[in-house]
mmCIF file of C-alpha atoms in Angstrom:
data_model
loop_
_atom_site.group_PDB
_atom_site.id
_atom_site.type_symbol
_atom_site.label_atom_id
_atom_site.label_comp_id
_atom_site.label_asym_id
_atom_site.label_seq_id
_atom_site.Cartn_x
_atom_site.Cartn_y
_atom_site.Cartn_z
ATOM 1 C CA ARG A 1 30.169 2.080 85.187
ATOM 2 C CA PRO A 2 31.928 -1.113 84.165
ATOM 3 C CA GLN A 3 34.669 -1.954 86.636
ATOM 4 C CA VAL A 4 38.298 -1.493 85.547
ATOM 5 C CA ALA A 5 41.101 -3.347 87.297
ATOM 6 C CA PRO A 6 43.629 -1.265 89.287
ATOM 7 C CA ASN A 7 46.600 0.052 87.290
ATOM 8 C CA SER A 8 44.956 -0.849 83.987
ATOM 9 C CA VAL A 9 44.729 1.375 80.938
ATOM 10 C CA PRO A 10 41.508 0.759 78.940
ATOM 11 C CA GLY A 11 42.283 0.692 75.239
ATOM 12 C CA GLY A 12 46.003 1.027 75.894
ATOM 13 C CA ALA A 13 48.812 -1.469 76.329
ATOM 14 C CA SER A 14 48.294 -5.134 77.032
ATOM 15 C CA LYS A 15 48.262 -4.489 80.793
ATOM 16 C CA SER A 16 44.652 -3.370 80.262
ATOM 17 C CA CYS A 17 43.681 -7.018 80.261
ATOM 18 C CA ALA A 18 46.479 -8.455 82.359
ATOM 19 C CA GLY A 19 44.965 -6.835 85.443
ATOM 20 C CA ILE A 20 41.620 -8.600 85.070
ATOM 21 C CA ARG A 21 40.899 -12.034 86.485
ATOM 22 C CA SER A 22 37.986 -14.145 85.386
ATOM 23 C CA ASP A 23 36.579 -14.003 88.932
ATOM 24 C CA GLN A 24 36.386 -10.197 88.667
ATOM 25 C CA LEU A 25 33.863 -10.296 85.838
ATOM 26 C CA ARG A 26 30.351 -9.376 86.847
ATOM 27 C CA SER A 27 27.791 -12.108 86.230
ATOM 28 C CA ALA A 28 24.631 -10.553 87.681
ATOM 29 C CA ALA A 29 21.695 -9.618 85.509
ATOM 30 C CA LEU A 30 20.320 -6.201 86.373
ATOM 31 C CA VAL A 31 16.749 -5.121 85.807
ATOM 32 C CA ALA A 32 15.541 -1.549 85.420
ATOM 33 C CA LYS A 33 12.097 -0.025 84.978
ATOM 34 C CA LEU A 34 12.406 2.958 82.697
ATOM 35 C CA ARG A 35 10.457 6.203 82.711
ATOM 36 C CA LEU A 36 11.114 9.191 80.377
ATOM 37 C CA ALA A 37 14.051 11.215 78.788
ATOM 38 C CA MET A 38 15.179 11.282 75.164
ATOM 39 C CA ARG A 39 13.006 11.096 72.055
ATOM 40 C CA MET A 40 13.981 10.687 68.419
ATOM 41 C CA LYS A 41 10.646 10.960 66.656
ATOM 42 C CA ASP A 42 11.922 13.696 64.325
ATOM 43 C CA GLY A 43 15.464 12.348 64.163
ATOM 44 C CA THR A 44 16.820 14.820 66.718
ATOM 45 C CA SER A 45 17.704 14.203 70.350
ATOM 46 C CA ARG A 46 16.299 15.751 73.497
ATOM 47 C CA THR A 47 17.636 15.425 76.991
ATOM 48 C CA SER A 48 14.311 15.392 78.819
ATOM 49 C CA ALA A 49 10.554 15.526 78.510
ATOM 50 C CA PRO A 50 7.921 17.359 80.568
ATOM 51 C CA ALA A 51 7.098 15.675 83.842
ATOM 52 C CA ASN A 52 3.391 15.685 83.031
ATOM 53 C CA ALA A 53 4.093 13.664 79.902
ATOM 54 C CA ARG A 54 5.482 10.675 81.754
ATOM 55 C CA GLN A 55 4.160 7.268 80.898
ATOM 56 C CA SER A 56 5.138 3.743 81.741
ATOM 57 C CA ALA A 57 8.000 2.352 79.696
ATOM 58 C CA PRO A 58 9.087 -1.252 79.153
ATOM 59 C CA VAL A 59 11.412 -3.151 81.399
ATOM 60 C CA VAL A 60 14.938 -3.191 79.983
ATOM 61 C CA LEU A 61 17.448 -5.877 80.899
ATOM 62 C CA ILE A 62 21.180 -5.308 80.711
ATOM 63 C CA LEU A 63 23.968 -7.692 81.655
ATOM 64 C CA ALA A 64 26.876 -6.082 83.487
ATOM 65 C CA ALA A 65 30.453 -7.140 82.763
ATOM 66 C CA ALA A 66 33.898 -5.571 82.804
ATOM 67 C CA LEU A 67 34.226 -3.958 79.368
ATOM 68 C CA LEU A 68 37.711 -3.114 78.176
ATOM 69 C CA ALA A 69 39.241 -2.110 74.863
ATOM 70 C CA CYS A 70 42.538 -3.982 74.965
ATOM 71 C CA SER A 71 45.474 -4.820 72.767
ATOM 72 C CA SER A 72 45.053 -6.828 69.577
ATOM 73 C CA ASP A 73 47.850 -9.138 70.683
ATOM 74 C CA PRO A 74 46.608 -12.766 70.746
ATOM 75 C CA ALA A 75 47.112 -12.903 74.509
ATOM 76 C CA THR A 76 45.122 -9.752 75.193
ATOM 77 C CA PRO A 77 41.518 -9.284 74.039
ATOM 78 C CA THR A 78 40.534 -5.972 72.459
ATOM 79 C CA GLY A 79 37.261 -4.919 74.013
ATOM 80 C CA ALA A 80 33.592 -5.774 74.198
ATOM 81 C CA GLY A 81 31.445 -6.914 71.302
ATOM 82 C CA GLY A 82 28.583 -4.957 69.824
ATOM 83 C CA ALA A 83 25.331 -6.346 71.185
ATOM 84 C CA GLY A 84 23.462 -5.859 67.984
ATOM 85 C CA GLY A 85 20.320 -7.557 69.191
ATOM 86 C CA ALA A 86 19.832 -4.958 71.894
ATOM 87 C CA GLY A 87 18.998 -2.248 69.376
ATOM 88 C CA GLY A 88 15.246 -2.858 69.367
ATOM 89 C CA THR A 89 12.925 -3.092 66.421
ATOM 90 C CA GLY A 90 13.437 0.318 64.857
ATOM 91 C CA GLY A 91 9.733 1.119 64.994
ATOM 92 C CA GLY A 92 6.768 1.649 67.281
ATOM 93 C CA GLU A 93 5.294 4.625 69.086
ATOM 94 C CA PRO A 94 7.461 6.938 71.217
ATOM 95 C CA LEU A 95 7.240 5.804 74.822
ATOM 96 C CA GLY A 96 9.402 8.383 76.569
ATOM 97 C CA CYS A 97 12.700 7.743 78.338
ATOM 98 C CA PRO A 98 14.001 7.581 81.914
ATOM 99 C CA VAL A 99 14.890 10.449 84.189
ATOM 100 C CA ALA A 100 15.519 7.893 86.940
ATOM 101 C CA ILE A 101 16.361 4.183 86.973
ATOM 102 C CA GLN A 102 15.880 1.767 89.840
ATOM 103 C CA TRP A 103 18.078 -1.326 89.612
ATOM 104 C CA ALA A 104 17.385 -4.737 91.123
ATOM 105 C CA ASP A 105 19.542 -7.868 91.233
ATOM 106 C CA GLY A 106 18.627 -10.831 89.065
ATOM 107 C CA PRO A 107 19.974 -14.402 89.056
ATOM 108 C CA GLU A 108 23.691 -14.682 88.340
ATOM 109 C CA LEU A 109 25.001 -16.314 85.210
ATOM 110 C CA PRO A 110 26.877 -19.601 85.730
ATOM 111 C CA GLY A 111 30.104 -17.632 85.191
ATOM 112 C CA GLY A 112 31.334 -14.139 84.426
ATOM 113 C CA ARG A 113 32.053 -13.096 80.846
ATOM 114 C CA ASP A 114 32.960 -10.145 78.647
ATOM 115 C CA HIS A 115 32.743 -9.344 74.904
ATOM 116 C CA HIS A 116 29.419 -11.237 74.744
ATOM 117 C CA VAL A 117 26.081 -10.265 73.194
ATOM 118 C CA THR A 118 22.632 -10.243 74.771
ATOM 119 C CA PHE A 119 19.172 -10.181 73.245
ATOM 120 C CA VAL A 120 15.511 -10.633 74.119
ATOM 121 C CA ALA A 121 13.171 -12.760 71.995
ATOM 122 C CA GLU A 122 9.600 -14.020 72.285
ATOM 123 C CA SER A 123 8.290 -17.487 71.434
ATOM 124 C CA ALA A 124 5.226 -19.533 72.282
ATOM 125 C CA ALA A 125 6.903 -20.251 75.630
ATOM 126 C CA GLY A 126 7.058 -16.545 76.484
ATOM 127 C CA VAL A 127 9.787 -13.902 76.549
ATOM 128 C CA HIS A 128 13.391 -14.883 77.269
ATOM 129 C CA LEU A 129 16.685 -13.114 77.827
ATOM 130 C CA TYR A 130 19.654 -14.698 76.011
ATOM 131 C CA VAL A 131 23.437 -14.429 76.467
ATOM 132 C CA ASN A 132 25.715 -15.622 73.685
ATOM 133 C CA GLY A 133 29.481 -16.104 73.332
ATOM 134 C CA GLY A 134 32.199 -13.859 74.761
ATOM 135 C CA THR A 135 35.261 -14.646 76.845
ATOM 136 C CA ASN A 136 36.099 -15.324 80.493
ATOM 137 C CA TYR A 137 39.777 -14.432 79.825
ATOM 138 C CA GLN A 138 40.682 -18.099 80.065
ATOM 139 C CA ALA A 139 38.873 -19.228 76.910
ATOM 140 C CA THR A 140 36.669 -17.843 74.157
ATOM 141 C CA LEU A 141 33.109 -19.075 74.642
ATOM 142 C CA SER A 142 30.571 -20.605 72.266
ATOM 143 C CA ASP A 143 27.770 -21.255 74.754
ATOM 144 C CA THR A 144 24.286 -19.703 74.787
ATOM 145 C CA TRP A 145 22.147 -19.254 77.909
ATOM 146 C CA MET A 146 18.484 -18.312 78.270
ATOM 147 C CA ALA A 147 16.294 -17.180 81.166
ATOM 148 C CA PRO A 148 12.548 -16.426 81.234
ATOM 149 C CA ILE A 149 11.369 -12.860 81.800
ATOM 150 C CA ALA A 150 8.224 -12.593 83.924
ATOM 151 C CA PRO A 151 5.526 -9.970 83.248
ATOM 152 C CA ASP A 152 6.918 -7.862 86.103
ATOM 153 C CA GLY A 153 10.359 -7.851 84.463
ATOM 154 C CA SER A 154 12.008 -10.263 86.886
ATOM 155 C CA VAL A 155 14.374 -12.867 85.425
ATOM 156 C CA GLY A 156 14.088 -16.587 86.109
ATOM 157 C CA ALA A 157 16.736 -19.304 86.299
ATOM 158 C CA TRP A 158 19.314 -19.678 83.539
ATOM 159 C CA THR A 159 19.178 -22.685 81.208
ATOM 160 C CA GLU A 160 21.802 -23.599 78.631
ATOM 161 C CA THR A 161 20.645 -23.907 75.036
ATOM 162 C CA THR A 162 22.404 -24.730 71.738
ATOM 163 C CA PRO A 163 25.996 -23.397 71.574
ATOM 164 C CA MET A 164 27.508 -21.896 68.444
ATOM 165 C CA PRO A 165 29.657 -24.319 66.408
ATOM 166 C CA SER A 166 32.711 -22.104 66.979
ATOM 167 C CA ALA A 167 33.614 -19.848 69.878
ATOM 168 C CA ARG A 168 33.673 -16.099 69.269
ATOM 169 C CA ALA A 169 33.560 -12.775 71.060
ATOM 170 C CA GLY A 170 33.035 -9.174 70.022
ATOM 171 C CA HIS A 171 30.478 -10.200 67.408
ATOM 172 C CA GLY A 172 27.210 -8.588 66.359
ATOM 173 C CA LEU A 173 23.762 -10.144 66.667
ATOM 174 C CA VAL A 174 20.228 -9.373 65.522
ATOM 175 C CA VAL A 175 16.875 -11.151 65.755
ATOM 176 C CA ASN A 176 14.505 -11.340 62.783
ATOM 177 C CA GLY A 177 11.213 -13.010 63.632
ATOM 178 C CA GLY A 178 11.985 -16.597 64.562
ATOM 179 C CA HIS A 179 15.677 -16.467 63.618
ATOM 180 C CA VAL A 180 18.889 -15.278 65.293
ATOM 181 C CA TYR A 181 21.906 -14.095 63.262
ATOM 182 C CA THR A 182 25.501 -13.463 64.396
ATOM 183 C CA PHE A 183 28.070 -11.447 62.428
ATOM 184 C CA GLY A 184 31.875 -11.595 62.571
ATOM 185 C CA GLY A 185 33.735 -11.559 65.875
ATOM 186 C CA ARG A 186 37.042 -12.945 67.074
ATOM 187 C CA ARG A 187 38.417 -16.021 68.781
ATOM 188 C CA ILE A 188 40.548 -14.432 71.491
ATOM 189 C CA ARG A 189 42.048 -17.452 73.238
ATOM 190 C CA GLY A 190 43.381 -20.660 71.709
ATOM 191 C CA GLY A 191 44.926 -18.871 68.713
ATOM 192 C CA LEU A 192 43.679 -15.509 67.485
ATOM 193 C CA ILE A 193 41.198 -15.763 64.591
ATOM 194 C CA ASP A 194 39.072 -12.954 63.173
ATOM 195 C CA PHE A 195 35.776 -13.988 61.599
ATOM 196 C CA SER A 196 33.799 -12.767 58.612
ATOM 197 C CA GLY A 197 31.301 -15.576 59.009
ATOM 198 C CA VAL A 198 27.570 -15.199 59.554
ATOM 199 C CA MET A 199 25.705 -17.868 61.510
ATOM 200 C CA MET A 200 21.970 -18.341 61.817
ATOM 201 C CA ALA A 201 19.698 -20.397 64.067
ATOM 202 C CA SER A 202 15.939 -20.686 64.512
ATOM 203 C CA LEU A 203 14.027 -20.128 67.747
ATOM 204 C CA GLY A 204 11.788 -23.016 68.763
ATOM 205 C CA ASP A 205 8.331 -22.784 70.325
ATOM 206 C CA ASP A 206 9.952 -23.612 73.671
ATOM 207 C CA GLY A 207 12.343 -20.663 73.317
ATOM 208 C CA HIS A 208 15.385 -22.865 72.778
ATOM 209 C CA ILE A 209 17.748 -22.145 69.892
ATOM 210 C CA GLY A 210 18.028 -24.738 67.140
ATOM 211 C CA ALA A 211 21.094 -25.870 65.229
ATOM 212 C CA TRP A 212 23.380 -23.106 63.937
ATOM 213 C CA ILE A 213 24.105 -23.005 60.203
ATOM 214 C CA GLU A 214 26.379 -20.805 58.107
ATOM 215 C CA ALA A 215 24.906 -18.017 55.976
ATOM 216 C CA THR A 216 26.377 -15.551 53.463
ATOM 217 C CA PRO A 217 29.591 -14.216 55.089
ATOM 218 C CA LEU A 218 30.520 -10.569 55.466
ATOM 219 C CA PRO A 219 32.779 -9.176 52.725
ATOM 220 C CA ALA A 220 35.636 -8.947 55.281
ATOM 221 C CA THR A 221 36.454 -9.875 58.874
ATOM 222 C CA ARG A 222 35.043 -7.550 61.527
ATOM 223 C CA PHE A 223 35.578 -7.314 65.302
ATOM 224 C CA HIS A 224 33.822 -4.696 67.447
ATOM 225 C CA SER A 225 31.437 -3.742 64.659
ATOM 226 C CA TYR A 226 27.763 -3.164 65.461
ATOM 227 C CA ALA A 227 24.713 -4.751 63.842
ATOM 228 C CA ALA A 228 21.427 -2.824 63.607
ATOM 229 C CA PHE A 229 18.254 -4.239 62.063
ATOM 230 C CA ALA A 230 14.912 -2.860 60.885
ATOM 231 C CA GLU A 231 12.348 -3.621 58.197
ATOM 232 C CA GLY A 232 14.072 -6.734 56.914
ATOM 233 C CA ARG A 233 17.582 -5.296 56.499
ATOM 234 C CA VAL A 234 20.668 -5.486 58.715
ATOM 235 C CA PHE A 235 23.483 -2.918 58.723
ATOM 236 C CA VAL A 236 26.885 -3.990 60.110
ATOM 237 C CA THR A 237 28.790 -0.770 60.729
ATOM 238 C CA GLY A 238 32.494 -0.161 61.284
ATOM 239 C CA GLY A 239 34.586 -2.422 63.492
ATOM 240 C CA LEU A 240 38.223 -3.463 63.473
ATOM 241 C CA GLY A 241 39.528 -4.988 60.234
ATOM 242 C CA GLU A 242 42.452 -7.309 59.656
ATOM 243 C CA GLU A 243 44.931 -4.480 60.280
ATOM 244 C CA GLY A 244 43.565 -3.954 63.798
ATOM 245 C CA VAL A 245 42.335 -0.406 63.138
ATOM 246 C CA SER A 246 38.845 1.040 62.792
ATOM 247 C CA SER A 247 37.036 0.637 59.471
ATOM 248 C CA ASP A 248 34.573 2.983 57.725
ATOM 249 C CA SER A 249 32.666 0.109 56.124
ATOM 250 C CA VAL A 250 28.899 -0.379 56.197
ATOM 251 C CA TYR A 251 27.739 -3.839 55.091
ATOM 252 C CA SER A 252 24.004 -4.284 54.544
ATOM 253 C CA ALA A 253 21.898 -7.273 53.511
ATOM 254 C CA GLU A 254 18.275 -8.370 53.493
ATOM 255 C CA LEU A 255 17.348 -11.022 56.036
ATOM 256 C CA GLY A 256 14.598 -13.300 54.796
ATOM 257 C CA ASP A 257 13.005 -16.256 56.514
ATOM 258 C CA GLY A 258 16.280 -17.829 57.546
ATOM 259 C CA SER A 259 18.339 -16.417 54.673
ATOM 260 C CA VAL A 260 20.883 -13.631 54.068
ATOM 261 C CA SER A 261 21.087 -11.842 50.712
ATOM 262 C CA ALA A 262 24.255 -10.655 48.978
ATOM 263 C CA TRP A 263 25.949 -7.834 50.886
ATOM 264 C CA GLN A 264 25.888 -4.214 49.729
ATOM 265 C CA ILE A 265 28.806 -1.971 50.682
ATOM 266 C CA ALA A 266 28.639 1.669 51.778
ATOM 267 C CA THR A 267 30.810 3.857 54.026
ATOM 268 C CA LEU A 268 30.609 5.823 57.257
ATOM 269 C CA SER A 269 31.715 9.460 57.386
ATOM 270 C CA ARG A 270 34.862 8.297 59.195
ATOM 271 C CA PRO A 271 36.380 5.026 60.473
ATOM 272 C CA ARG A 272 34.722 3.870 63.693
ATOM 273 C CA SER A 273 34.715 0.846 66.021
ATOM 274 C CA HIS A 274 33.596 0.047 69.598
ATOM 275 C CA HIS A 275 30.458 2.149 68.923
ATOM 276 C CA VAL A 276 26.704 1.538 69.056
ATOM 277 C CA SER A 277 24.101 2.010 66.340
ATOM 278 C CA LEU A 278 20.377 1.755 65.704
ATOM 279 C CA ILE A 279 17.773 2.351 62.999
ATOM 280 C CA TRP A 280 14.887 4.728 63.654
ATOM 281 C CA ASP A 281 12.391 6.454 61.370
ATOM 282 C CA GLY A 282 14.196 5.517 58.169
ATOM 283 C CA HIS A 283 17.656 6.563 59.398
ATOM 284 C CA LEU A 284 20.769 4.667 60.490
ATOM 285 C CA TYR A 285 22.398 6.213 63.590
ATOM 286 C CA VAL A 286 25.971 5.648 64.818
ATOM 287 C CA ILE A 287 27.062 6.860 68.264
ATOM 288 C CA GLY A 288 30.451 7.154 69.948
ATOM 289 C CA GLY A 289 33.219 4.566 69.768
ATOM 290 C CA LEU A 290 36.764 5.280 68.656
ATOM 291 C CA ASP A 291 38.744 5.870 65.466
ATOM 292 C CA GLY A 292 42.120 4.132 65.134
ATOM 293 C CA ASN A 293 43.984 1.340 66.896
ATOM 294 C CA PRO A 294 42.582 0.716 70.406
ATOM 295 C CA ALA A 295 46.015 -0.595 71.445
ATOM 296 C CA GLY A 296 47.817 2.405 69.947
ATOM 297 C CA SER A 297 46.977 5.747 68.398
ATOM 298 C CA HIS A 298 43.248 6.459 68.310
ATOM 299 C CA GLU A 299 40.666 9.186 68.883
ATOM 300 C CA PRO A 300 37.809 8.620 71.362
ATOM 301 C CA LEU A 301 34.443 9.661 69.882
ATOM 302 C CA ALA A 302 31.303 11.221 71.347
ATOM 303 C CA ASP A 303 29.528 12.233 68.146
ATOM 304 C CA ILE A 304 26.052 11.192 66.974
ATOM 305 C CA GLU A 305 25.570 10.855 63.213
ATOM 306 C CA ARG A 306 22.818 9.546 60.968
ATOM 307 C CA ALA A 307 22.168 8.762 57.313
ATOM 308 C CA ALA A 308 18.873 8.104 55.568
ATOM 309 C CA VAL A 309 18.226 4.502 54.523
ATOM 310 C CA LEU A 310 17.078 4.662 50.893
ATOM 311 C CA SER A 311 14.548 2.345 49.290
ATOM 312 C CA ASN A 312 17.273 0.297 47.569
ATOM 313 C CA GLY A 313 19.116 -0.257 50.846
ATOM 314 C CA GLU A 314 21.792 2.335 50.103
ATOM 315 C CA LEU A 315 22.558 5.260 52.422
ATOM 316 C CA GLY A 316 22.133 8.982 51.954
ATOM 317 C CA PRO A 317 24.752 11.521 53.094
ATOM 318 C CA TRP A 318 25.824 11.489 56.732
ATOM 319 C CA GLU A 319 24.858 14.380 59.003
ATOM 320 C CA GLN A 320 26.011 15.170 62.527
ATOM 321 C CA LEU A 321 23.272 15.656 65.120
ATOM 322 C CA GLY A 322 25.324 16.476 68.196
ATOM 323 C CA GLU A 323 27.451 14.731 70.806
ATOM 324 C CA LEU A 324 27.145 12.707 73.978
ATOM 325 C CA ASP A 325 28.159 14.435 77.211
ATOM 326 C CA GLU A 326 31.414 12.454 77.096
ATOM 327 C CA THR A 327 33.212 10.074 74.779
ATOM 328 C CA MET A 328 32.053 6.465 74.996
ATOM 329 C CA ALA A 329 33.484 3.179 73.731
ATOM 330 C CA THR A 330 32.153 -0.367 74.261
ATOM 331 C CA GLY A 331 28.881 0.881 75.699
ATOM 332 C CA SER A 332 25.455 -0.560 74.967
ATOM 333 C CA ILE A 333 22.219 0.789 73.560
ATOM 334 C CA VAL A 334 18.600 -0.263 74.059
ATOM 335 C CA GLN A 335 15.816 1.129 71.881
ATOM 336 C CA ARG A 336 12.049 0.998 72.182
ATOM 337 C CA GLY A 337 9.920 3.193 69.986
ATOM 338 C CA GLY A 338 11.277 6.731 70.016
ATOM 339 C CA CYS A 339 13.462 6.222 73.082
ATOM 340 C CA ALA A 340 17.125 5.221 73.154
ATOM 341 C CA LEU A 341 19.122 4.439 76.296
ATOM 342 C CA VAL A 342 22.927 4.417 76.037
ATOM 343 C CA SER A 343 24.717 2.953 79.053
ATOM 344 C CA GLY A 344 28.075 1.790 80.359
ATOM 345 C CA GLY A 345 31.283 1.722 78.381
ATOM 346 C CA ILE A 346 34.600 3.517 78.737
ATOM 347 C CA ALA A 347 34.484 7.311 78.870
ATOM 348 C CA ASP A 348 37.927 7.840 77.342
ATOM 349 C CA ALA A 349 39.802 4.792 76.138
ATOM 350 C CA SER A 350 42.995 6.855 75.677
ATOM 351 C CA GLN A 351 43.318 7.542 79.434
#
């Protein structure tokens, strides 16, 4: 579980963030080898799989940080960003999911951070883990760090690569081939600014990120939305709008070779932010989050919904598949084939 400072109220008044110091943020990378648990081959969820069906699963890397949904006041950040690049590829064969996870320490980041995004990408130099943006509660960050991932899943030393041209936190991110895209976000310190901008950078053969350039912006500012990508199209779902409350928007666009098409607009079944999402087997899934103002009146969510992605990029009707065991906001999701792993977050941001 992400650590919460004493006497703090996640998602409540501004004291949610006042109780956190930058030196309390976790900066260790944690590595887990996964084995077997939930499949989504037919679009439904299962809690386990037969023991005799176990097979090796990929190594998944997750960065731990204190994740809080805080006030939208300029002096108090409002939660963790959607790590859109962690959603996987949306395809592949089912590999099974974990019934047990063994964690091991990796090298620490140069400093703790929150509201950042992480992703894994492969180049001619091998596979790397990347950390981008966020806040250390003293400043909003624009930096990007990378570390090599060895075949056994261990993480090497961190190296700084090209920073974004403007600092932001709580943004979405996806990887398409040799390009990285960020969506929206917020500058939390140094004057509150919400972003609708989309930035793009190419991945070099050495794994380093090239210069960032602006691409077609979102139709509106979004903070704590979530970006999911599959088969050439990105879907940016929900998030907080300019009014500081959850939105029901779904913005989708085609991502070409370093380009972003015009955005199409659809809707969720209800407003939602601080959630996770993914695309699997021709369907867009949204999971958990909250509906409302994280600093005021809101409803914590545990539901799992999906809508079919149609050939023209539009969405079919939403259907509810079930619920998580408990409500979850600002968690993370990792997908590989037919397996999804949801971890961390705040169980009930109203408490």
